PDB file of C-alpha atoms in Angstrom:
ATOM      1  CA  MET A   1     -44.858  76.404  49.866  1.00 68.00           C
ATOM      2  CA  LYS A   2     -42.743  78.691  52.092  1.00 86.00           C
ATOM      3  CA  LYS A   3     -44.530  77.355  55.149  1.00 87.00           C
ATOM      4  CA  GLY A   4     -43.499  73.679  54.138  1.00 86.00           C
ATOM      5  CA  LEU A   5     -39.891  74.664  53.534  1.00 87.00           C
ATOM      6  CA  ILE A   6     -39.743  76.406  57.055  1.00 88.00           C
ATOM      7  CA  VAL A   7     -41.150  73.362  58.885  1.00 88.00           C
ATOM      8  CA  LEU A   8     -38.640  71.088  56.866  1.00 89.00           C
ATOM      9  CA  ILE A   9     -35.709  73.345  57.659  1.00 90.00           C
ATOM     10  CA  VAL A  10     -36.795  73.241  61.529  1.00 90.00           C
ATOM     11  CA  VAL A  11     -37.322  69.535  61.496  1.00 91.00           C
ATOM     12  CA  LEU A  12     -33.823  68.996  59.622  1.00 92.00           C
ATOM     13  CA  ALA A  13     -32.229  71.352  62.325  1.00 92.00           C
ATOM     14  CA  VAL A  14     -33.792  69.296  65.202  1.00 92.00           C
ATOM     15  CA  VAL A  15     -32.594  66.102  63.592  1.00 92.00           C
ATOM     16  CA  ALA A  16     -29.217  67.618  63.057  1.00 93.00           C
ATOM     17  CA  VAL A  17     -29.043  68.793  66.667  1.00 90.00           C
ATOM     18  CA  LEU A  18     -30.049  65.207  67.915  1.00 88.00           C
ATOM     19  CA  ALA A  19     -27.506  63.519  65.505  1.00 88.00           C
ATOM     20  CA  VAL A  20     -24.700  65.820  66.829  1.00 88.00           C
ATOM     21  CA  SER A  21     -25.801  65.105  70.387  1.00 85.00           C
ATOM     22  CA  LEU A  22     -26.130  61.390  69.845  1.00 86.00           C
ATOM     23  CA  VAL A  23     -22.594  61.264  68.173  1.00 88.00           C
ATOM     24  CA  GLY A  24     -21.115  63.275  71.048  1.00 87.00           C
ATOM     25  CA  SER A  25     -22.615  60.938  73.638  1.00 88.00           C
ATOM     26  CA  TYR A  26     -21.462  57.939  71.785  1.00 91.00           C
ATOM     27  CA  ASN A  27     -17.958  59.279  71.462  1.00 92.00           C
ATOM     28  CA  GLY A  28     -17.883  60.162  75.130  1.00 91.00           C
ATOM     29  CA  LEU A  29     -18.885  56.617  76.139  1.00 92.00           C
ATOM     30  CA  VAL A  30     -16.366  55.172  73.897  1.00 92.00           C
ATOM     31  CA  ALA A  31     -13.586  57.354  75.621  1.00 93.00           C
ATOM     32  CA  GLN A  32     -14.952  56.386  78.927  1.00 94.00           C
ATOM     33  CA  ARG A  33     -14.966  52.774  78.178  1.00 94.00           C
ATOM     34  CA  GLU A  34     -11.414  52.926  76.989  1.00 95.00           C
ATOM     35  CA  GLY A  35     -10.574  54.682  80.192  1.00 94.00           C
ATOM     36  CA  VAL A  36     -12.134  51.699  82.106  1.00 94.00           C
ATOM     37  CA  ASN A  37      -9.974  49.256  79.943  1.00 93.00           C
ATOM     38  CA  THR A  38      -6.827  51.164  80.595  1.00 93.00           C
ATOM     39  CA  ALA A  39      -7.321  51.355  84.286  1.00 93.00           C
ATOM     40  CA  PHE A  40      -7.984  47.677  84.370  1.00 92.00           C
ATOM     41  CA  SER A  41      -4.825  47.022  82.437  1.00 91.00           C
ATOM     42  CA  ASP A  42      -2.989  49.157  84.929  1.00 91.00           C
ATOM     43  CA  ILE A  43      -4.207  46.746  87.719  1.00 90.00           C
ATOM     44  CA  ASP A  44      -3.357  43.804  85.603  1.00 88.00           C
ATOM     45  CA  THR A  45       0.237  45.232  85.201  1.00 89.00           C
ATOM     46  CA  GLN A  46       0.588  45.582  88.931  1.00 89.00           C
ATOM     47  CA  LEU A  47      -0.807  42.293  89.724  1.00 88.00           C
ATOM     48  CA  GLN A  48       1.725  40.604  87.239  1.00 88.00           C
ATOM     49  CA  ARG A  49       4.532  42.508  88.778  1.00 88.00           C
ATOM     50  CA  ARG A  50       3.540  41.096  92.246  1.00 86.00           C
ATOM     51  CA  ALA A  51       3.184  37.799  90.572  1.00 86.00           C
ATOM     52  CA  ASP A  52       6.493  38.106  89.104  1.00 86.00           C
ATOM     53  CA  LEU A  53       8.108  38.881  92.588  1.00 85.00           C
ATOM     54  CA  ILE A  54       6.618  35.947  94.321  1.00 83.00           C
ATOM     55  CA  PRO A  55       8.879  33.071  93.013  1.00 84.00           C
ATOM     56  CA  ASN A  56      11.889  34.939  94.165  1.00 82.00           C
ATOM     57  CA  LEU A  57      10.181  35.540  97.525  1.00 80.00           C
ATOM     58  CA  VAL A  58       9.254  31.805  97.852  1.00 78.00           C
ATOM     59  CA  ALA A  59      12.670  30.590  96.631  1.00 79.00           C
ATOM     60  CA  THR A  60      14.315  32.707  99.353  1.00 77.00           C
ATOM     61  CA  VAL A  61      11.955  31.442 102.112  1.00 76.00           C
ATOM     62  CA  LYS A  62      12.267  27.849 100.813  1.00 74.00           C
ATOM     63  CA  GLY A  63      15.908  27.870 101.881  1.00 70.00           C
ATOM     64  CA  TYR A  64      15.200  28.945 105.423  1.00 68.00           C
ATOM     65  CA  ALA A  65      11.867  27.328 106.090  1.00 65.00           C
ATOM     66  CA  ALA A  66      11.762  23.983 103.967  1.00 64.00           C
ATOM     67  CA  GLN A  67       9.081  22.458 106.334  1.00 57.00           C
ATOM     68  CA  GLU A  68       6.534  25.313 105.576  1.00 68.00           C
ATOM     69  CA  LYS A  69       5.441  23.534 102.304  1.00 73.00           C
ATOM     70  CA  ALA A  70       1.815  24.103 102.894  1.00 77.00           C
ATOM     71  CA  VAL A  71       2.047  27.910 102.905  1.00 78.00           C
ATOM     72  CA  ILE A  72       4.401  27.864  99.942  1.00 79.00           C
ATOM     73  CA  GLY A  73       1.991  25.605  98.178  1.00 83.00           C
ATOM     74  CA  GLU A  74      -1.039  28.164  98.806  1.00 85.00           C
ATOM     75  CA  ILE A  75       1.163  31.021  97.508  1.00 85.00           C
ATOM     76  CA  THR A  76       2.035  28.979  94.205  1.00 85.00           C
ATOM     77  CA  ASP A  77      -1.717  27.873  93.591  1.00 88.00           C
ATOM     78  CA  ALA A  78      -3.031  31.412  94.317  1.00 88.00           C
ATOM     79  CA  ARG A  79      -0.426  32.880  91.962  1.00 87.00           C
ATOM     80  CA  ALA A  80      -1.497  30.327  89.264  1.00 89.00           C
ATOM     81  CA  LYS A  81      -5.224  31.441  89.768  1.00 90.00           C
ATOM     82  CA  LEU A  82      -4.259  35.086  89.478  1.00 87.00           C
ATOM     83  CA  ALA A  83      -2.277  34.292  86.232  1.00 86.00           C
ATOM     84  CA  GLY A  84      -5.083  32.512  84.745  1.00 88.00           C
ATOM     85  CA  ALA A  85      -7.874  34.997  85.675  1.00 89.00           C
ATOM     86  CA  THR A  86      -9.478  37.090  82.834  1.00 88.00           C
ATOM     87  CA  THR A  87     -12.349  39.052  84.296  1.00 88.00           C
ATOM     88  CA  VAL A  88     -12.510  41.634  86.866  1.00 88.00           C
ATOM     89  CA  THR A  89     -14.332  39.433  89.423  1.00 87.00           C
ATOM     90  CA  ASP A  90     -11.887  36.372  88.855  1.00 88.00           C
ATOM     91  CA  LYS A  91      -8.865  38.675  89.102  1.00 89.00           C
ATOM     92  CA  ALA A  92     -10.266  40.278  92.265  1.00 88.00           C
ATOM     93  CA  THR A  93     -11.078  36.827  93.807  1.00 88.00           C
ATOM     94  CA  ALA A  94      -7.514  35.463  92.819  1.00 88.00           C
ATOM     95  CA  ASP A  95      -5.889  38.647  94.129  1.00 88.00           C
ATOM     96  CA  ALA A  96      -7.745  38.067  97.613  1.00 88.00           C
ATOM     97  CA  GLU A  97      -6.608  34.489  97.741  1.00 88.00           C
ATOM     98  CA  LEU A  98      -2.972  35.580  96.993  1.00 87.00           C
ATOM     99  CA  THR A  99      -3.009  38.389  99.643  1.00 86.00           C
ATOM    100  CA  THR A 100      -4.302  35.891 102.250  1.00 86.00           C
ATOM    101  CA  ALA A 101      -1.659  33.373 101.369  1.00 85.00           C
ATOM    102  CA  LEU A 102       1.166  36.034 101.403  1.00 84.00           C
ATOM    103  CA  SER A 103      -0.287  37.094 104.958  1.00 83.00           C
ATOM    104  CA  ARG A 104       0.224  33.545 106.017  1.00 81.00           C
ATOM    105  CA  LEU A 105       3.725  33.616 104.619  1.00 80.00           C
ATOM    106  CA  LEU A 106       4.680  36.642 106.552  1.00 79.00           C
ATOM    107  CA  VAL A 107       3.380  34.964 109.841  1.00 78.00           C
ATOM    108  CA  VAL A 108       5.828  32.102 109.098  1.00 75.00           C
ATOM    109  CA  VAL A 109       8.672  34.439 108.409  1.00 76.00           C
ATOM    110  CA  GLU A 110       8.429  35.750 111.951  1.00 75.00           C
ATOM    111  CA  ASN A 111       9.645  32.450 113.263  1.00 74.00           C
ATOM    112  CA  TYR A 112      12.728  32.738 111.221  1.00 73.00           C
ATOM    113  CA  PRO A 113      15.049  35.511 112.442  1.00 72.00           C
ATOM    114  CA  ASP A 114      17.846  34.542 109.939  1.00 71.00           C
ATOM    115  CA  LEU A 115      15.418  34.954 107.067  1.00 69.00           C
ATOM    116  CA  LYS A 116      14.232  38.315 108.275  1.00 67.00           C
ATOM    117  CA  SER A 117      17.670  39.700 108.528  1.00 68.00           C
ATOM    118  CA  SER A 118      18.667  38.460 104.910  1.00 75.00           C
ATOM    119  CA  ALA A 119      19.335  41.263 102.799  1.00 77.00           C
ATOM    120  CA  GLU A 120      17.731  39.385  99.645  1.00 78.00           C
ATOM    121  CA  PHE A 121      14.481  38.755 101.568  1.00 78.00           C
ATOM    122  CA  THR A 122      14.317  42.297 102.967  1.00 81.00           C
ATOM    123  CA  ALA A 123      14.806  43.780  99.399  1.00 83.00           C
ATOM    124  CA  LEU A 124      12.179  41.438  98.071  1.00 82.00           C
ATOM    125  CA  MET A 125       9.899  42.400 100.949  1.00 83.00           C
ATOM    126  CA  ASP A 126      10.500  46.053 100.131  1.00 86.00           C
ATOM    127  CA  GLU A 127       9.657  45.496  96.381  1.00 87.00           C
ATOM    128  CA  LEU A 128       6.545  43.552  97.392  1.00 86.00           C
ATOM    129  CA  ALA A 129       5.313  46.320  99.867  1.00 87.00           C
ATOM    130  CA  GLY A 130       5.821  49.084  97.014  1.00 89.00           C
ATOM    131  CA  THR A 131       3.772  46.794  94.636  1.00 88.00           C
ATOM    132  CA  GLU A 132       1.065  46.259  97.040  1.00 88.00           C
ATOM    133  CA  ASN A 133       0.847  50.100  97.304  1.00 90.00           C
ATOM    134  CA  ARG A 134       0.666  50.284  93.526  1.00 91.00           C
ATOM    135  CA  ILE A 135      -1.993  47.645  93.321  1.00 90.00           C
ATOM    136  CA  ALA A 136      -4.089  49.680  95.848  1.00 90.00           C
ATOM    137  CA  VAL A 137      -3.571  52.959  93.909  1.00 93.00           C
ATOM    138  CA  SER A 138      -4.638  51.015  90.556  1.00 92.00           C
ATOM    139  CA  ARG A 139      -7.720  49.489  92.192  1.00 91.00           C
ATOM    140  CA  LYS A 140      -8.800  53.081  93.516  1.00 93.00           C
ATOM    141  CA  ASP A 141      -7.993  54.631  90.099  1.00 94.00           C
ATOM    142  CA  TYR A 142      -9.864  51.908  88.192  1.00 94.00           C
ATOM    143  CA  ASN A 143     -12.995  52.031  90.446  1.00 94.00           C
ATOM    144  CA  ALA A 144     -13.067  55.999  90.068  1.00 95.00           C
ATOM    145  CA  VAL A 145     -13.125  55.573  86.246  1.00 95.00           C
ATOM    146  CA  VAL A 146     -15.781  52.788  86.430  1.00 95.00           C
ATOM    147  CA  LYS A 147     -17.941  55.092  88.615  1.00 96.00           C
ATOM    148  CA  THR A 148     -17.835  57.856  86.018  1.00 95.00           C
ATOM    149  CA  TYR A 149     -18.444  55.506  83.206  1.00 95.00           C
ATOM    150  CA  ASP A 150     -21.382  53.707  84.942  1.00 95.00           C
ATOM    151  CA  THR A 151     -22.956  57.031  85.877  1.00 94.00           C
ATOM    152  CA  LYS A 152     -22.711  58.018  82.262  1.00 92.00           C
ATOM    153  CA  VAL A 153     -24.145  54.840  81.021  1.00 93.00           C
ATOM    154  CA  LYS A 154     -27.018  54.920  83.545  1.00 93.00           C
ATOM    155  CA  SER A 155     -27.846  58.565  83.188  1.00 90.00           C
ATOM    156  CA  PHE A 156     -30.715  59.961  81.177  1.00 88.00           C
ATOM    157  CA  PRO A 157     -30.853  60.220  78.165  1.00 85.00           C
ATOM    158  CA  THR A 158     -27.680  58.087  77.493  1.00 88.00           C
ATOM    159  CA  VAL A 159     -29.264  55.192  79.023  1.00 89.00           C
ATOM    160  CA  LEU A 160     -31.754  55.129  76.228  1.00 86.00           C
ATOM    161  CA  PHE A 161     -29.294  54.218  73.589  1.00 87.00           C
ATOM    162  CA  ALA A 162     -26.154  53.010  75.380  1.00 89.00           C
ATOM    163  CA  GLY A 163     -27.508  49.451  75.561  1.00 87.00           C
ATOM    164  CA  LEU A 164     -28.425  49.691  71.702  1.00 87.00           C
ATOM    165  CA  PHE A 165     -24.632  50.294  71.153  1.00 90.00           C
ATOM    166  CA  GLY A 166     -23.202  47.748  73.464  1.00 91.00           C
ATOM    167  CA  PHE A 167     -22.280  49.906  76.480  1.00 93.00           C
ATOM    168  CA  ALA A 168     -23.090  48.054  79.655  1.00 93.00           C
ATOM    169  CA  PRO A 169     -21.982  49.169  83.181  1.00 94.00           C
ATOM    170  CA  ALA A 170     -18.652  48.018  84.069  1.00 93.00           C
ATOM    171  CA  ASP A 171     -17.671  45.717  87.096  1.00 91.00           C
ATOM    172  CA  TYR A 172     -16.013  47.333  90.210  1.00 90.00           C
ATOM    173  CA  PHE A 173     -12.819  45.747  91.422  1.00 88.00           C
ATOM    174  CA  GLU A 174     -14.113  44.600  94.836  1.00 82.00           C
ATOM    175  CA  ALA A 175     -12.431  42.418  97.550  1.00 68.00           C
ATOM    176  CA  ALA A 176     -13.714  38.816  97.633  1.00 64.00           C
ATOM    177  CA  ALA A 177     -15.805  37.791 100.425  1.00 60.00           C
ATOM    178  CA  GLY A 178     -13.900  36.898 103.539  1.00 55.00           C
ATOM    179  CA  SER A 179     -10.789  38.672 102.268  1.00 51.00           C
ATOM    180  CA  THR A 180     -10.718  40.952 105.411  1.00 51.00           C
ATOM    181  CA  ALA A 181     -10.530  37.859 107.695  1.00 53.00           C
ATOM    182  CA  VAL A 182      -7.267  37.617 109.579  1.00 46.00           C
ATOM    183  CA  PRO A 183      -5.375  34.535 108.476  1.00 46.00           C
ATOM    184  CA  THR A 184      -4.642  31.710 111.050  1.00 49.00           C
ATOM    185  CA  VAL A 185      -1.487  29.888 110.942  1.00 42.00           C
ATOM    186  CA  SER A 186      -0.781  26.724 112.993  1.00 44.00           C
ATOM    187  CA  PHE A 187       2.612  25.447 113.683  1.00 39.00           C
ATOM    188  CA  GLN A 188       1.636  21.833 114.665  1.00 40.00           C
TER     189      GLN A 188
END
Protein backbone atom coordinates (compact mmCIF):
# COMPACT_ATOMS: atom_id res chain seq x y z
CA MET A 1 0.00 0.00 0.00
CA LYS A 2 2.82 2.41 0.86
CA LYS A 3 4.55 1.72 -2.45
CA GLY A 4 1.37 2.46 -4.39
CA LEU A 5 0.91 5.73 -2.49
CA ILE A 6 4.50 6.80 -3.23
CA VAL A 7 4.05 6.01 -6.94
CA LEU A 8 0.79 7.96 -6.98
CA ILE A 9 2.44 10.96 -5.29
CA VAL A 10 5.34 10.87 -7.77
CA VAL A 11 2.95 10.63 -10.72
CA LEU A 12 0.85 13.50 -9.35
CA ALA A 13 3.99 15.59 -8.79
CA VAL A 14 5.14 15.00 -12.38
CA VAL A 15 1.67 15.86 -13.71
CA ALA A 16 1.61 19.01 -11.55
CA VAL A 17 5.04 20.10 -12.83
CA LEU A 18 3.94 19.49 -16.42
CA ALA A 19 0.68 21.37 -15.86
CA VAL A 20 2.48 24.37 -14.33
CA SER A 21 4.96 24.32 -17.22
CA LEU A 22 2.14 24.14 -19.78
CA VAL A 23 0.24 26.99 -18.13
CA GLY A 24 3.41 29.10 -17.97
CA SER A 25 4.18 28.46 -21.63
CA TYR A 26 0.60 29.22 -22.63
CA ASN A 27 0.58 32.48 -20.70
CA GLY A 28 3.95 33.40 -22.21
CA LEU A 29 2.58 32.81 -25.71
CA VAL A 30 -0.49 34.91 -24.95
CA ALA A 31 1.71 37.77 -23.72
CA GLN A 32 3.96 37.57 -26.75
CA ARG A 33 1.02 37.42 -29.18
CA GLU A 34 -0.41 40.52 -27.51
CA GLY A 35 3.00 42.15 -27.98
CA VAL A 36 2.78 41.37 -31.70
CA ASN A 37 -0.73 42.83 -31.86
CA THR A 38 0.40 45.96 -30.02
CA ALA A 39 3.40 46.44 -32.30
CA PHE A 40 1.16 46.02 -35.36
CA SER A 41 -1.20 48.59 -33.93
CA ASP A 42 1.74 50.98 -33.55
CA ILE A 43 2.55 50.57 -37.26
CA ASP A 44 -1.09 51.08 -38.11
CA THR A 45 -1.17 54.28 -36.05
CA GLN A 46 1.84 55.71 -37.89
CA LEU A 47 0.47 54.68 -41.29
CA GLN A 48 -2.79 56.42 -40.40
CA ARG A 49 -0.87 59.53 -39.35
CA ARG A 50 0.82 59.57 -42.74
CA ALA A 51 -2.47 58.95 -44.53
CA ASP A 52 -3.98 61.90 -42.64
CA LEU A 53 -1.13 64.21 -43.70
CA ILE A 54 -1.38 63.31 -47.37
CA PRO A 55 -4.62 65.18 -48.24
CA ASN A 56 -3.07 68.42 -46.94
CA LEU A 57 0.10 67.77 -48.91
CA VAL A 58 -1.85 66.94 -52.07
CA ALA A 59 -4.02 70.04 -51.68
CA THR A 60 -0.94 72.22 -51.32
CA VAL A 61 0.69 70.70 -54.40
CA LYS A 62 -2.55 70.96 -56.41
CA GLY A 63 -2.48 74.71 -56.04
CA TYR A 64 0.94 74.89 -57.66
CA ALA A 65 0.94 71.93 -60.00
CA ALA A 66 -2.57 71.44 -61.32
CA GLN A 67 -1.31 69.64 -64.42
CA GLU A 68 0.26 66.83 -62.37
CA LYS A 69 -3.06 65.04 -61.92
CA ALA A 70 -1.67 61.56 -62.62
CA VAL A 71 0.76 61.67 -59.69
CA ILE A 72 -1.89 63.13 -57.39
CA GLY A 73 -4.31 60.40 -58.52
CA GLU A 74 -1.75 57.70 -57.73
CA ILE A 75 -1.30 59.09 -54.24
CA THR A 76 -5.04 59.24 -53.65
CA ASP A 77 -5.51 55.66 -54.89
CA ALA A 78 -2.60 54.34 -52.82
CA ARG A 79 -3.90 56.12 -49.72
CA ALA A 80 -7.32 54.52 -50.23
CA LYS A 81 -5.73 51.06 -50.53
CA LEU A 82 -3.81 51.65 -47.31
CA ALA A 83 -6.97 52.73 -45.51
CA GLY A 84 -8.75 49.54 -46.64
CA ALA A 85 -5.93 47.11 -45.88
CA THR A 86 -6.47 44.81 -42.91
CA THR A 87 -3.69 42.19 -42.93
CA VAL A 88 0.02 42.73 -42.43
CA THR A 89 0.70 41.74 -46.04
CA ASP A 90 -2.00 44.04 -47.44
CA LYS A 91 -0.75 46.96 -45.34
CA ALA A 92 2.85 46.33 -46.43
CA THR A 93 1.83 46.26 -50.10
CA ALA A 94 -0.32 49.39 -49.81
CA ASP A 95 2.44 51.13 -47.86
CA ALA A 96 4.93 50.35 -50.62
CA GLU A 97 2.56 51.73 -53.26
CA LEU A 98 2.03 54.90 -51.26
CA THR A 99 5.76 55.34 -50.72
CA THR A 100 6.37 54.99 -54.46
CA ALA A 101 3.63 57.52 -55.26
CA LEU A 102 5.04 59.97 -52.71
CA SER A 103 8.49 59.57 -54.28
CA ARG A 104 7.01 60.52 -57.65
CA LEU A 105 5.37 63.55 -56.06
CA LEU A 106 8.70 64.70 -54.65
CA VAL A 107 10.24 64.49 -58.11
CA VAL A 108 7.37 66.62 -59.45
CA VAL A 109 7.88 69.15 -56.65
CA GLU A 110 11.45 69.74 -57.85
CA ASN A 111 9.99 71.50 -60.91
CA TYR A 112 8.10 74.03 -58.81
CA PRO A 113 10.50 76.29 -56.89
CA ASP A 114 7.62 78.42 -55.56
CA LEU A 115 6.10 75.30 -54.02
CA LYS A 116 9.38 74.21 -52.44
CA SER A 117 9.70 77.61 -50.78
CA SER A 118 6.11 77.59 -49.47
CA ALA A 119 6.04 77.56 -45.67
CA GLU A 120 2.95 75.33 -45.65
CA PHE A 121 4.56 72.81 -47.99
CA THR A 122 7.79 72.83 -45.98
CA ALA A 123 5.90 72.24 -42.73
CA LEU A 124 3.92 69.38 -44.27
CA MET A 125 7.08 67.80 -45.68
CA ASP A 126 8.76 68.04 -42.26
CA GLU A 127 5.74 66.32 -40.69
CA LEU A 128 5.80 63.67 -43.39
CA ALA A 129 9.53 63.05 -42.92
CA GLY A 130 9.04 62.66 -39.17
CA THR A 131 6.17 60.29 -39.76
CA GLU A 132 8.22 58.23 -42.21
CA ASN A 133 10.88 57.86 -39.52
CA ARG A 134 8.25 56.77 -36.99
CA ILE A 135 6.92 54.22 -39.48
CA ALA A 136 10.39 52.79 -40.00
CA VAL A 137 10.94 52.47 -36.25
CA SER A 138 7.50 50.89 -35.77
CA ARG A 139 8.21 48.35 -38.53
CA LYS A 140 11.54 47.47 -36.95
CA ASP A 141 9.97 47.10 -33.50
CA TYR A 142 7.13 44.99 -34.90
CA ASN A 143 9.50 42.63 -36.70
CA ALA A 144 11.60 42.25 -33.53
CA VAL A 145 8.50 41.28 -31.53
CA VAL A 146 7.40 38.88 -34.28
CA LYS A 147 10.84 37.26 -34.25
CA THR A 148 10.65 36.63 -30.51
CA TYR A 149 7.09 35.32 -30.74
CA ASP A 150 7.78 33.09 -33.77
CA THR A 151 10.89 31.69 -32.11
CA LYS A 152 8.82 30.73 -29.07
CA VAL A 153 6.00 29.22 -31.18
CA LYS A 154 8.45 27.16 -33.23
CA SER A 155 10.70 26.06 -30.35
CA PHE A 156 10.55 22.69 -28.63
CA PRO A 157 8.55 21.80 -26.51
CA THR A 158 6.18 24.75 -27.15
CA VAL A 159 5.73 23.69 -30.78
CA LEU A 160 4.04 20.52 -29.52
CA PHE A 161 1.03 22.38 -28.13
CA ALA A 162 1.14 25.89 -29.66
CA GLY A 163 -0.92 24.79 -32.66
CA LEU A 164 -3.48 23.09 -30.43
CA PHE A 165 -4.14 26.39 -28.66
CA GLY A 166 -4.28 28.44 -31.87
CA PHE A 167 -0.83 30.02 -31.74
CA ALA A 168 0.47 30.30 -35.30
CA PRO A 169 3.58 32.16 -36.44
CA ALA A 170 2.97 35.84 -37.19
CA ASP A 171 3.77 37.54 -40.50
CA TYR A 172 6.70 39.93 -40.73
CA PHE A 173 6.10 43.41 -42.10
CA GLU A 174 8.06 43.14 -45.33
CA ALA A 175 8.48 45.49 -48.23
CA ALA A 176 6.47 44.55 -51.29
CA ALA A 177 8.29 43.16 -54.31
CA GLY A 178 9.70 45.96 -56.43
CA SER A 179 9.42 48.57 -53.69
CA THR A 180 13.16 49.26 -53.89
CA ALA A 181 12.92 50.32 -57.53
CA VAL A 182 13.46 54.01 -58.17
CA PRO A 183 10.29 55.61 -59.55
CA THR A 184 10.41 57.09 -63.01
CA VAL A 185 8.65 60.33 -63.77
CA SER A 186 8.06 61.59 -67.28
CA PHE A 187 7.16 65.20 -68.08
CA GLN A 188 5.76 64.62 -71.56
